[in-house]
């Protein structure tokens, strides 16, 4: 396996390429219940990030792209159309994580080896609600940046971007006084790197390696599905299991591990942070678009991971788990799939919860049935390990946010949408509408 990975490694370099920004420095855990470290394999890093500074666009360039043209210069920042090294995921970051980008971010890309340019595509600019809680070591590390949500565009080697600020007087974006854009705007073009190896032909439900279902995620490509009886038999030995909760643990679903989707462990911080329990699950969409195929899902996940760590300055990918549109489940933030790993997914409520991100955008698109079923299976198992009833409610203490002030005891559904803990559109109206179905199915799988 390592030989295969080593043969596929490589970082694209040239005078036009800015290599990844510094990864977060090692920070003391946020008073973790336990702390562990893990050594990364001595291999080169797969994938790369091009980080390109944005600049004010001239009248000529904005006229050519259809942006505002009043005056000798505009308030719009961006990059004119240009050739770049291959990438598949794009986002925009800025220096101050506390600064909001009030405006519109649009990109056009050119497919590799063609002259075909896409239409303008808009990036989700309000991304601050995904991140570490205020006052935690991860949030206060000094490496965290403001960022848009990333967008998956597929293999591309050309790009054009424009960032148009909002007007303060209610007029269109090409006139009036504008809200200042954040300082240090940069375009991040992410090459997610190569898949470490193809998954077994029988799909994510098949065992990998020796076929030992107890193999830790660092050694297996896939954790195979277990029956309810098998799950209950093994649950007592699993880390973080709540005493007496075994009768209401749903069967463990098949989970593609970090090794399975090709997470480059040298990117993230080596320490893990744990909280006391998993009392709730917050459901998200990644807002990366729905144009990926399920065979590309691992690449999408690697792109998000690299964007969270290298571009946004987080310690690891923010979500504890991910689900693709075919219903495959993936391990997210490192630290152990059975443990209460603290993520960076729901600002103010990352403690004693888990974040599940569905790859895609579900504001106007319906999530496939396979997605809802996967969310139900995953929550039935993981919440069951901690004695949580998917159809019930729980109380979490807010770490600070725009819906609940810091210290507020918030009563939330055990399976909540991101918008239940923070004022946001996430996880998209269409996915949010399906959470009731997921709660009912999850509770049934637990035997309630």
CSV table of C-alpha atoms in Angstrom, one decimal:
chain,number,residue,atom,x,y,z
A,1,UNK,CA,0.0,0.0,0.0
A,2,UNK,CA,2.7,2.5,1.0
A,3,UNK,CA,4.7,1.6,-2.2
A,4,UNK,CA,1.6,2.5,-4.2
A,5,UNK,CA,1.1,5.8,-2.4
A,6,UNK,CA,4.8,6.8,-2.7
A,7,UNK,CA,4.7,6.1,-6.4
A,8,UNK,CA,1.7,8.5,-6.8
A,9,UNK,CA,3.0,11.4,-4.8
A,10,UNK,CA,4.2,14.7,-6.1
A,11,UNK,CA,3.8,18.4,-5.8
A,12,UNK,CA,3.5,20.6,-8.8
A,13,UNK,CA,6.1,23.4,-8.8
A,14,UNK,CA,7.0,26.3,-11.0
A,15,UNK,CA,7.6,30.0,-10.8
A,16,UNK,CA,3.9,30.6,-11.2
A,17,UNK,CA,2.9,28.3,-8.4
A,18,UNK,CA,2.7,29.4,-4.8
A,19,UNK,CA,3.0,26.3,-2.6
A,20,UNK,CA,0.6,25.8,0.3
A,21,UNK,CA,0.5,28.4,3.0
A,22,UNK,CA,1.9,27.2,6.3
A,23,UNK,CA,-0.1,24.6,8.1
A,24,UNK,CA,-1.3,25.4,11.6
A,25,UNK,CA,1.3,25.3,14.2
A,26,UNK,CA,0.9,22.6,16.9
A,27,UNK,CA,-1.4,23.9,19.6
A,28,UNK,CA,-2.3,22.7,23.0
A,29,UNK,CA,-5.5,20.7,23.1
A,30,UNK,CA,-8.6,22.4,24.3
A,31,UNK,CA,-8.7,20.7,27.7
A,32,UNK,CA,-9.3,17.4,26.1
A,33,UNK,CA,-10.6,14.4,28.0
A,34,UNK,CA,-7.7,12.5,26.5
A,35,UNK,CA,-5.0,13.4,24.1
A,36,UNK,CA,-3.2,11.2,21.6
A,37,UNK,CA,-0.6,11.7,18.9
A,38,UNK,CA,0.0,9.8,15.6
A,39,UNK,CA,3.1,9.8,13.5
A,40,UNK,CA,2.6,10.4,9.8
A,41,UNK,CA,4.1,8.0,7.3
A,42,UNK,CA,7.4,9.3,5.9
A,43,UNK,CA,6.1,10.0,2.4
A,44,UNK,CA,5.9,13.1,0.3
A,45,UNK,CA,2.7,15.1,0.3
A,46,UNK,CA,0.1,14.4,-2.4
A,47,UNK,CA,-1.6,17.2,-4.2
A,48,UNK,CA,-0.9,20.9,-4.1
A,49,UNK,CA,-2.5,24.4,-3.6
A,50,UNK,CA,-1.9,27.4,-5.8
A,51,UNK,CA,-2.5,30.6,-3.8
A,52,UNK,CA,-2.9,33.6,-6.0
A,53,UNK,CA,-3.4,37.2,-4.7
A,54,UNK,CA,-6.4,39.1,-6.0
A,55,UNK,CA,-6.1,42.7,-7.2
A,56,UNK,CA,-8.5,45.5,-8.3
A,57,UNK,CA,-9.7,44.9,-11.8
A,58,UNK,CA,-9.3,47.6,-14.4
A,59,UNK,CA,-12.2,49.1,-16.3
A,60,UNK,CA,-11.1,47.2,-19.4
A,61,UNK,CA,-11.0,43.8,-17.7
A,62,UNK,CA,-14.3,44.3,-15.9
A,63,UNK,CA,-16.0,45.4,-19.1
A,64,UNK,CA,-14.7,42.2,-20.8
A,65,UNK,CA,-16.1,40.0,-18.1
A,66,UNK,CA,-19.4,41.7,-17.6
A,67,UNK,CA,-18.6,43.2,-14.2
A,68,UNK,CA,-19.3,46.9,-13.4
A,69,UNK,CA,-17.5,49.5,-15.6
A,70,UNK,CA,-18.2,52.9,-14.0
A,71,UNK,CA,-15.1,55.0,-13.5
A,72,UNK,CA,-11.4,54.4,-14.3
A,73,UNK,CA,-11.3,51.6,-11.7
A,74,UNK,CA,-13.9,49.6,-9.9
A,75,UNK,CA,-14.3,48.2,-6.4
A,76,UNK,CA,-14.2,44.7,-7.9
A,77,UNK,CA,-11.2,42.6,-7.2
A,78,UNK,CA,-10.2,39.4,-9.0
A,79,UNK,CA,-7.9,37.9,-11.6
A,80,UNK,CA,-8.3,38.2,-15.4
A,81,UNK,CA,-8.6,34.9,-17.3
A,82,UNK,CA,-5.3,33.0,-17.1
A,83,UNK,CA,-3.6,29.7,-17.5
A,84,UNK,CA,-2.7,27.8,-14.2
A,85,UNK,CA,-1.5,24.5,-13.1
A,86,UNK,CA,-4.2,21.8,-13.0
A,87,UNK,CA,-6.7,22.0,-10.1
A,88,UNK,CA,-10.2,20.7,-9.3
A,89,UNK,CA,-11.5,22.7,-6.3
A,90,UNK,CA,-11.5,26.5,-5.9
A,91,UNK,CA,-12.1,28.9,-3.0
A,92,UNK,CA,-11.2,32.4,-1.8
A,93,UNK,CA,-9.6,33.2,1.5
A,94,UNK,CA,-8.6,36.4,3.3
A,95,UNK,CA,-6.4,37.4,6.3
A,96,UNK,CA,-8.9,38.1,9.1
A,97,UNK,CA,-11.1,35.2,10.1
A,98,UNK,CA,-13.4,37.7,12.0
A,99,UNK,CA,-14.0,39.8,8.8
A,100,UNK,CA,-17.0,39.0,6.7
A,101,UNK,CA,-17.0,39.2,2.9
A,102,UNK,CA,-20.1,41.2,2.0
A,103,UNK,CA,-20.4,40.7,-1.7
A,104,UNK,CA,-20.4,38.1,-4.5
A,105,UNK,CA,-17.6,35.8,-5.5
A,106,UNK,CA,-17.8,34.3,-9.0
A,107,UNK,CA,-15.4,32.1,-10.9
A,108,UNK,CA,-15.1,30.7,-14.4
A,109,UNK,CA,-12.9,27.7,-15.2
A,110,UNK,CA,-11.6,25.9,-18.3
A,111,UNK,CA,-11.6,22.2,-18.5
A,112,UNK,CA,-8.1,20.6,-18.9
A,113,UNK,CA,-7.1,20.1,-22.5
A,114,UNK,CA,-10.0,22.1,-24.0
A,115,UNK,CA,-10.9,25.6,-24.9
A,116,UNK,CA,-14.2,25.2,-23.1
A,117,UNK,CA,-14.9,27.8,-20.4
A,118,UNK,CA,-17.7,27.3,-17.8
A,119,UNK,CA,-20.4,29.8,-17.1
A,120,UNK,CA,-19.8,32.1,-14.1
A,121,UNK,CA,-20.3,30.1,-10.9
A,122,UNK,CA,-21.0,31.6,-7.5
A,123,UNK,CA,-19.2,30.6,-4.3
A,124,UNK,CA,-20.9,30.6,-0.9
A,125,UNK,CA,-19.4,33.6,0.9
A,126,UNK,CA,-20.8,33.1,4.4
A,127,UNK,CA,-18.6,30.3,5.7
A,128,UNK,CA,-17.7,31.6,9.2
A,129,UNK,CA,-20.4,29.4,10.8
A,130,UNK,CA,-18.3,26.4,9.8
A,131,UNK,CA,-15.3,26.5,12.1
A,132,UNK,CA,-13.8,26.0,15.5
A,133,UNK,CA,-15.6,27.6,18.5
A,134,UNK,CA,-14.4,31.0,19.8
A,135,UNK,CA,-11.8,30.7,22.6
A,136,UNK,CA,-10.5,27.3,21.6
A,137,UNK,CA,-6.9,26.6,20.7
A,138,UNK,CA,-7.8,25.8,17.1
A,139,UNK,CA,-9.7,29.1,16.6
A,140,UNK,CA,-7.0,31.2,18.4
A,141,UNK,CA,-4.0,29.5,16.8
A,142,UNK,CA,-3.2,32.6,14.7
A,143,UNK,CA,-3.4,30.6,11.4
A,144,UNK,CA,-7.1,30.6,10.8
A,145,UNK,CA,-8.3,32.8,7.9
A,146,UNK,CA,-11.6,33.9,6.6
A,147,UNK,CA,-12.8,31.8,3.7
A,148,UNK,CA,-15.6,31.1,1.3
A,149,UNK,CA,-17.0,27.6,0.9
A,150,UNK,CA,-14.9,25.7,-1.7
A,151,UNK,CA,-16.4,24.8,-5.0
A,152,UNK,CA,-15.7,21.6,-6.9
A,153,UNK,CA,-15.1,22.3,-10.6
A,154,UNK,CA,-13.4,19.2,-11.8
A,155,UNK,CA,-10.1,19.0,-13.7
A,156,UNK,CA,-9.2,22.5,-14.9
A,157,UNK,CA,-6.2,24.5,-16.0
A,158,UNK,CA,-7.7,28.0,-16.6
A,159,UNK,CA,-9.4,30.3,-14.2
A,160,UNK,CA,-11.0,33.8,-14.0
A,161,UNK,CA,-12.4,35.3,-10.8
A,162,UNK,CA,-14.2,38.4,-9.7
A,163,UNK,CA,-15.2,39.5,-6.2
A,164,UNK,CA,-17.9,42.2,-6.2
A,165,UNK,CA,-18.6,44.1,-3.0
A,166,UNK,CA,-22.1,45.0,-1.8
A,167,UNK,CA,-23.2,48.6,-2.2
A,168,UNK,CA,-24.2,50.4,1.1
A,169,UNK,CA,-26.9,52.5,-0.5
A,170,UNK,CA,-29.1,49.8,-1.8
A,171,UNK,CA,-28.1,50.4,-5.5
A,172,UNK,CA,-26.5,47.7,-7.7
A,173,UNK,CA,-23.0,46.5,-7.1
A,174,UNK,CA,-21.6,48.7,-9.8
A,175,UNK,CA,-22.5,52.0,-8.2
A,176,UNK,CA,-22.7,53.9,-4.9
A,177,UNK,CA,-20.5,53.4,-1.8
A,178,UNK,CA,-19.3,49.9,-1.3
A,179,UNK,CA,-18.7,47.8,1.8
A,180,UNK,CA,-14.9,47.3,1.9
A,181,UNK,CA,-13.7,43.9,0.9
A,182,UNK,CA,-11.5,42.0,3.5
A,183,UNK,CA,-7.8,42.5,3.2
A,184,UNK,CA,-5.5,39.9,1.7
A,185,UNK,CA,-8.0,38.2,-0.7
A,186,UNK,CA,-6.4,35.2,-2.4
A,187,UNK,CA,-7.7,32.6,-4.8
A,188,UNK,CA,-7.0,29.1,-3.7
A,189,UNK,CA,-6.8,26.4,-6.5
A,190,UNK,CA,-6.6,22.9,-5.0
A,191,UNK,CA,-5.3,19.8,-6.7
A,192,UNK,CA,-6.5,17.0,-4.4
A,193,UNK,CA,-3.8,14.6,-5.5
A,194,UNK,CA,-4.2,11.0,-6.5
A,195,UNK,CA,-6.4,8.2,-5.0
A,196,UNK,CA,-4.1,5.9,-2.9
A,197,UNK,CA,-5.7,2.9,-4.6
A,198,UNK,CA,-9.0,1.8,-6.0
A,199,UNK,CA,-11.6,0.5,-3.5
A,200,UNK,CA,-12.5,-3.2,-3.8
A,201,UNK,CA,-14.8,-4.0,-6.7
A,202,UNK,CA,-17.6,-5.0,-4.3
A,203,UNK,CA,-17.8,-1.5,-3.0
A,204,UNK,CA,-17.5,0.2,0.3
A,205,UNK,CA,-19.2,-2.6,2.2
A,206,UNK,CA,-16.3,-5.0,1.5
A,207,UNK,CA,-13.6,-5.6,4.1
A,208,UNK,CA,-10.1,-4.4,3.3
A,209,UNK,CA,-6.7,-5.7,4.2
A,210,UNK,CA,-6.9,-8.8,6.4
A,211,UNK,CA,-10.7,-8.5,6.6
A,212,UNK,CA,-10.5,-8.0,10.4
A,213,UNK,CA,-13.5,-5.8,11.3
A,214,UNK,CA,-11.7,-4.6,14.4
A,215,UNK,CA,-8.8,-3.1,12.4
A,216,UNK,CA,-8.2,0.5,13.3
A,217,UNK,CA,-9.0,3.1,10.6
A,218,UNK,CA,-5.3,3.8,10.2
A,219,UNK,CA,-4.8,0.2,8.9
A,220,UNK,CA,-8.0,-0.4,6.8
A,221,UNK,CA,-9.4,1.2,3.7
A,222,UNK,CA,-12.9,0.4,4.7
A,223,UNK,CA,-14.6,-0.6,8.0
A,224,UNK,CA,-17.2,-3.1,6.9
A,225,UNK,CA,-20.8,-3.0,7.9
A,226,UNK,CA,-21.8,-5.1,11.0
A,227,UNK,CA,-25.1,-6.5,12.0
A,228,UNK,CA,-26.8,-5.1,15.1
A,229,UNK,CA,-25.8,-8.1,17.0
A,230,UNK,CA,-22.2,-7.8,16.0
A,231,UNK,CA,-22.2,-4.1,16.8
A,232,UNK,CA,-23.6,-4.6,20.2
A,233,UNK,CA,-21.1,-7.4,20.9
A,234,UNK,CA,-18.2,-5.2,20.0
A,235,UNK,CA,-19.5,-2.0,21.5
A,236,UNK,CA,-18.3,-2.6,25.1
A,237,UNK,CA,-14.7,-2.6,23.9
A,238,UNK,CA,-15.1,0.5,21.7
A,239,UNK,CA,-13.8,3.8,23.1
A,240,UNK,CA,-16.4,6.2,24.3
A,241,UNK,CA,-19.3,3.8,24.7
A,242,UNK,CA,-21.8,4.9,27.3
A,243,UNK,CA,-22.5,2.2,29.9
A,244,UNK,CA,-25.9,0.6,29.5
A,245,UNK,CA,-26.5,2.1,26.0
A,246,UNK,CA,-25.8,-1.1,24.1
A,247,UNK,CA,-29.5,-2.1,23.5
A,248,UNK,CA,-30.1,1.0,21.5
A,249,UNK,CA,-27.0,1.0,19.2
A,250,UNK,CA,-27.8,0.7,15.5
A,251,UNK,CA,-25.8,-1.6,13.3
A,252,UNK,CA,-22.5,-0.1,12.2
A,253,UNK,CA,-22.6,1.0,8.6
A,254,UNK,CA,-19.7,0.5,6.2
A,255,UNK,CA,-17.3,3.5,6.6
A,256,UNK,CA,-14.6,4.4,4.2
A,257,UNK,CA,-11.6,5.4,6.4
A,258,UNK,CA,-9.2,8.3,6.0
A,259,UNK,CA,-6.7,5.9,4.5
A,260,UNK,CA,-9.5,4.7,2.1
A,261,UNK,CA,-10.2,8.2,0.7
A,262,UNK,CA,-6.5,9.2,0.7
A,263,UNK,CA,-6.2,11.7,3.5
A,264,UNK,CA,-2.6,13.0,3.6
A,265,UNK,CA,-1.9,12.8,7.3
A,266,UNK,CA,1.2,15.0,7.0
A,267,UNK,CA,-1.1,18.0,6.4
A,268,UNK,CA,-3.0,18.0,9.7
A,269,UNK,CA,-2.0,18.6,13.3
A,270,UNK,CA,-0.8,15.4,15.0
A,271,UNK,CA,-2.8,15.8,18.2
A,272,UNK,CA,-6.5,15.0,18.7
A,273,UNK,CA,-9.0,16.8,20.9
A,274,UNK,CA,-11.9,15.0,22.5
A,275,UNK,CA,-15.0,16.1,24.4
A,276,UNK,CA,-17.0,14.1,26.9
A,277,UNK,CA,-19.8,12.8,24.8
A,278,UNK,CA,-21.7,12.9,21.5
A,279,UNK,CA,-25.1,14.2,22.4
A,280,UNK,CA,-26.2,15.5,19.0
A,281,UNK,CA,-25.4,15.3,15.3
A,282,UNK,CA,-25.4,18.4,13.1
A,283,UNK,CA,-26.2,17.9,9.4
A,284,UNK,CA,-24.4,20.0,6.8
A,285,UNK,CA,-24.0,20.3,3.1
A,286,UNK,CA,-20.6,21.3,1.8
A,287,UNK,CA,-21.9,23.8,-0.8
A,288,UNK,CA,-19.3,22.5,-3.2
A,289,UNK,CA,-21.9,21.8,-5.9
A,290,UNK,CA,-23.4,18.6,-7.3
A,291,UNK,CA,-21.4,18.2,-10.5
A,292,UNK,CA,-19.1,15.4,-9.1
A,293,UNK,CA,-19.6,11.7,-9.8
A,294,UNK,CA,-19.5,9.3,-7.0
A,295,UNK,CA,-16.2,7.9,-8.2
A,296,UNK,CA,-14.8,11.4,-7.7
A,297,UNK,CA,-16.2,11.7,-4.1
A,298,UNK,CA,-12.8,10.8,-2.5
A,299,UNK,CA,-11.1,13.5,-4.6
A,300,UNK,CA,-13.8,16.0,-3.5
A,301,UNK,CA,-13.2,15.1,0.1
A,302,UNK,CA,-9.4,15.4,-0.2
A,303,UNK,CA,-9.9,18.8,-1.8
A,304,UNK,CA,-12.1,20.0,1.1
A,305,UNK,CA,-9.6,18.6,3.6
A,306,UNK,CA,-6.7,20.4,2.0
A,307,UNK,CA,-8.7,23.6,1.7
A,308,UNK,CA,-9.7,23.4,5.4
A,309,UNK,CA,-6.1,22.8,6.6
A,310,UNK,CA,-3.8,24.5,4.1
A,311,UNK,CA,-6.0,27.4,2.9
A,312,UNK,CA,-8.3,28.1,5.9
A,313,UNK,CA,-5.7,27.2,8.7
A,314,UNK,CA,-7.8,24.6,10.6
A,315,UNK,CA,-6.1,21.7,12.4
A,316,UNK,CA,-7.9,19.1,10.2
A,317,UNK,CA,-11.0,18.7,8.1
A,318,UNK,CA,-13.9,20.3,10.0
A,319,UNK,CA,-16.5,17.5,9.7
A,320,UNK,CA,-16.4,14.3,11.7
A,321,UNK,CA,-18.0,12.3,8.8
A,322,UNK,CA,-19.0,12.9,5.2
A,323,UNK,CA,-21.7,11.3,3.0
A,324,UNK,CA,-21.6,11.4,-0.8
A,325,UNK,CA,-24.7,11.5,-3.0
A,326,UNK,CA,-24.5,7.7,-3.6
A,327,UNK,CA,-24.8,7.2,0.2
A,328,UNK,CA,-21.2,6.2,0.9
A,329,UNK,CA,-20.0,7.2,4.3
A,330,UNK,CA,-16.5,8.5,5.0
A,331,UNK,CA,-14.5,9.1,8.2
A,332,UNK,CA,-13.8,12.8,8.6
A,333,UNK,CA,-11.6,14.4,11.3
A,334,UNK,CA,-9.0,12.1,12.6
A,335,UNK,CA,-9.1,10.6,16.1
A,336,UNK,CA,-11.2,7.5,15.9
A,337,UNK,CA,-14.6,6.9,14.5
A,338,UNK,CA,-16.0,5.6,17.8
A,339,UNK,CA,-14.7,8.5,19.9
A,340,UNK,CA,-16.1,12.0,20.7
A,341,UNK,CA,-13.7,13.9,18.5
A,342,UNK,CA,-14.1,17.6,18.6
A,343,UNK,CA,-14.7,19.0,15.1
A,344,UNK,CA,-15.0,22.4,13.5
A,345,UNK,CA,-18.4,22.3,11.8
A,346,UNK,CA,-21.0,24.2,13.8
A,347,UNK,CA,-19.7,27.4,15.3
A,348,UNK,CA,-20.7,27.4,19.0
A,349,UNK,CA,-21.7,23.8,19.2
A,350,UNK,CA,-18.6,21.7,18.4
A,351,UNK,CA,-18.3,20.3,21.9
A,352,UNK,CA,-20.3,17.1,22.6
A,353,UNK,CA,-21.5,16.8,19.1
A,354,UNK,CA,-20.6,15.5,15.7
A,355,UNK,CA,-20.8,17.1,12.3
A,356,UNK,CA,-22.0,15.1,9.2
A,357,UNK,CA,-21.4,16.8,5.8
A,358,UNK,CA,-23.2,15.7,2.7
A,359,UNK,CA,-21.0,16.4,-0.3
A,360,UNK,CA,-23.0,18.8,-2.5
A,361,UNK,CA,-25.4,21.7,-2.5
A,362,UNK,CA,-29.0,21.2,-1.5
A,363,UNK,CA,-30.6,24.6,-1.4
A,364,UNK,CA,-32.8,23.9,-4.4
A,365,UNK,CA,-31.8,20.3,-5.3
A,366,UNK,CA,-33.3,17.4,-3.5
A,367,UNK,CA,-30.9,15.0,-1.7
A,368,UNK,CA,-31.0,11.4,-3.1
A,369,UNK,CA,-32.8,8.8,-0.9
A,370,UNK,CA,-29.4,7.2,-0.5
A,371,UNK,CA,-28.1,10.3,1.4
A,372,UNK,CA,-31.0,10.3,3.8
A,373,UNK,CA,-30.6,6.6,4.5
A,374,UNK,CA,-26.9,7.0,5.1
A,375,UNK,CA,-27.5,9.8,7.6
A,376,UNK,CA,-30.0,7.6,9.4
A,377,UNK,CA,-27.6,4.6,9.5
A,378,UNK,CA,-24.6,6.6,10.6
A,379,UNK,CA,-26.5,8.5,13.4
A,380,UNK,CA,-28.2,5.3,14.6
A,381,UNK,CA,-24.8,3.8,15.2
A,382,UNK,CA,-22.7,6.7,16.4
A,383,UNK,CA,-25.3,8.3,18.6
A,384,UNK,CA,-26.2,4.9,20.0
A,385,UNK,CA,-22.6,4.5,21.3
A,386,UNK,CA,-23.3,7.4,23.5
A,387,UNK,CA,-26.9,6.6,24.5
A,388,UNK,CA,-28.5,9.3,22.4
A,389,UNK,CA,-32.0,8.9,21.0
A,390,UNK,CA,-32.1,10.2,17.4
A,391,UNK,CA,-35.8,11.1,17.7
A,392,UNK,CA,-35.3,13.1,20.9
A,393,UNK,CA,-33.9,16.4,22.1
A,394,UNK,CA,-30.9,17.4,24.1
A,395,UNK,CA,-29.3,20.4,25.7
A,396,UNK,CA,-25.9,21.8,24.6
A,397,UNK,CA,-24.1,24.9,26.0
A,398,UNK,CA,-23.3,27.4,23.2
A,399,UNK,CA,-19.7,28.4,22.7
A,400,UNK,CA,-20.9,31.6,21.0
A,401,UNK,CA,-22.7,32.4,17.8
A,402,UNK,CA,-25.4,34.5,16.1
A,403,UNK,CA,-28.3,32.4,17.3
A,404,UNK,CA,-27.3,31.5,20.8
A,405,UNK,CA,-25.0,33.7,22.9
A,406,UNK,CA,-22.0,32.1,24.6
A,407,UNK,CA,-23.1,30.2,27.7
A,408,UNK,CA,-26.7,29.8,26.6
A,409,UNK,CA,-28.2,26.4,27.3
A,410,UNK,CA,-29.8,25.5,24.0
A,411,UNK,CA,-32.4,22.8,23.6
A,412,UNK,CA,-31.9,21.2,20.3
A,413,UNK,CA,-33.0,18.1,18.4
A,414,UNK,CA,-30.5,15.2,18.7
A,415,UNK,CA,-30.3,15.2,14.9
A,416,UNK,CA,-30.3,18.9,14.0
A,417,UNK,CA,-29.5,20.9,10.9
A,418,UNK,CA,-26.6,23.4,11.0
A,419,UNK,CA,-29.2,26.2,10.9
A,420,UNK,CA,-30.7,25.0,14.2
A,421,UNK,CA,-27.5,26.1,16.0
A,422,UNK,CA,-26.5,29.1,13.8
A,423,UNK,CA,-28.4,31.5,11.4
A,424,UNK,CA,-27.3,30.0,8.1
A,425,UNK,CA,-28.8,28.4,5.0
A,426,UNK,CA,-26.9,25.2,5.7
A,427,UNK,CA,-27.6,22.3,5.2
A,428,UNK,CA,-29.8,23.7,2.4
A,429,UNK,CA,-33.6,23.9,2.5
A,430,UNK,CA,-34.2,20.6,0.6
A,431,UNK,CA,-31.8,18.5,2.8
A,432,UNK,CA,-33.2,20.2,6.0
A,433,UNK,CA,-36.7,19.1,5.0
A,434,UNK,CA,-35.5,15.4,5.0
A,435,UNK,CA,-34.2,15.4,8.6
A,436,UNK,CA,-37.5,14.3,10.1
A,437,UNK,CA,-37.3,11.2,7.9
A,438,UNK,CA,-33.7,10.6,9.0
A,439,UNK,CA,-34.7,10.9,12.7
A,440,UNK,CA,-37.5,8.3,12.4
A,441,UNK,CA,-35.3,5.9,10.5
A,442,UNK,CA,-32.4,6.3,12.8
A,443,UNK,CA,-34.5,5.6,15.9
A,444,UNK,CA,-36.0,2.5,14.2
A,445,UNK,CA,-32.5,1.2,13.5
A,446,UNK,CA,-31.6,1.6,17.1
A,447,UNK,CA,-34.6,-0.6,18.0
A,448,UNK,CA,-36.6,2.2,19.7
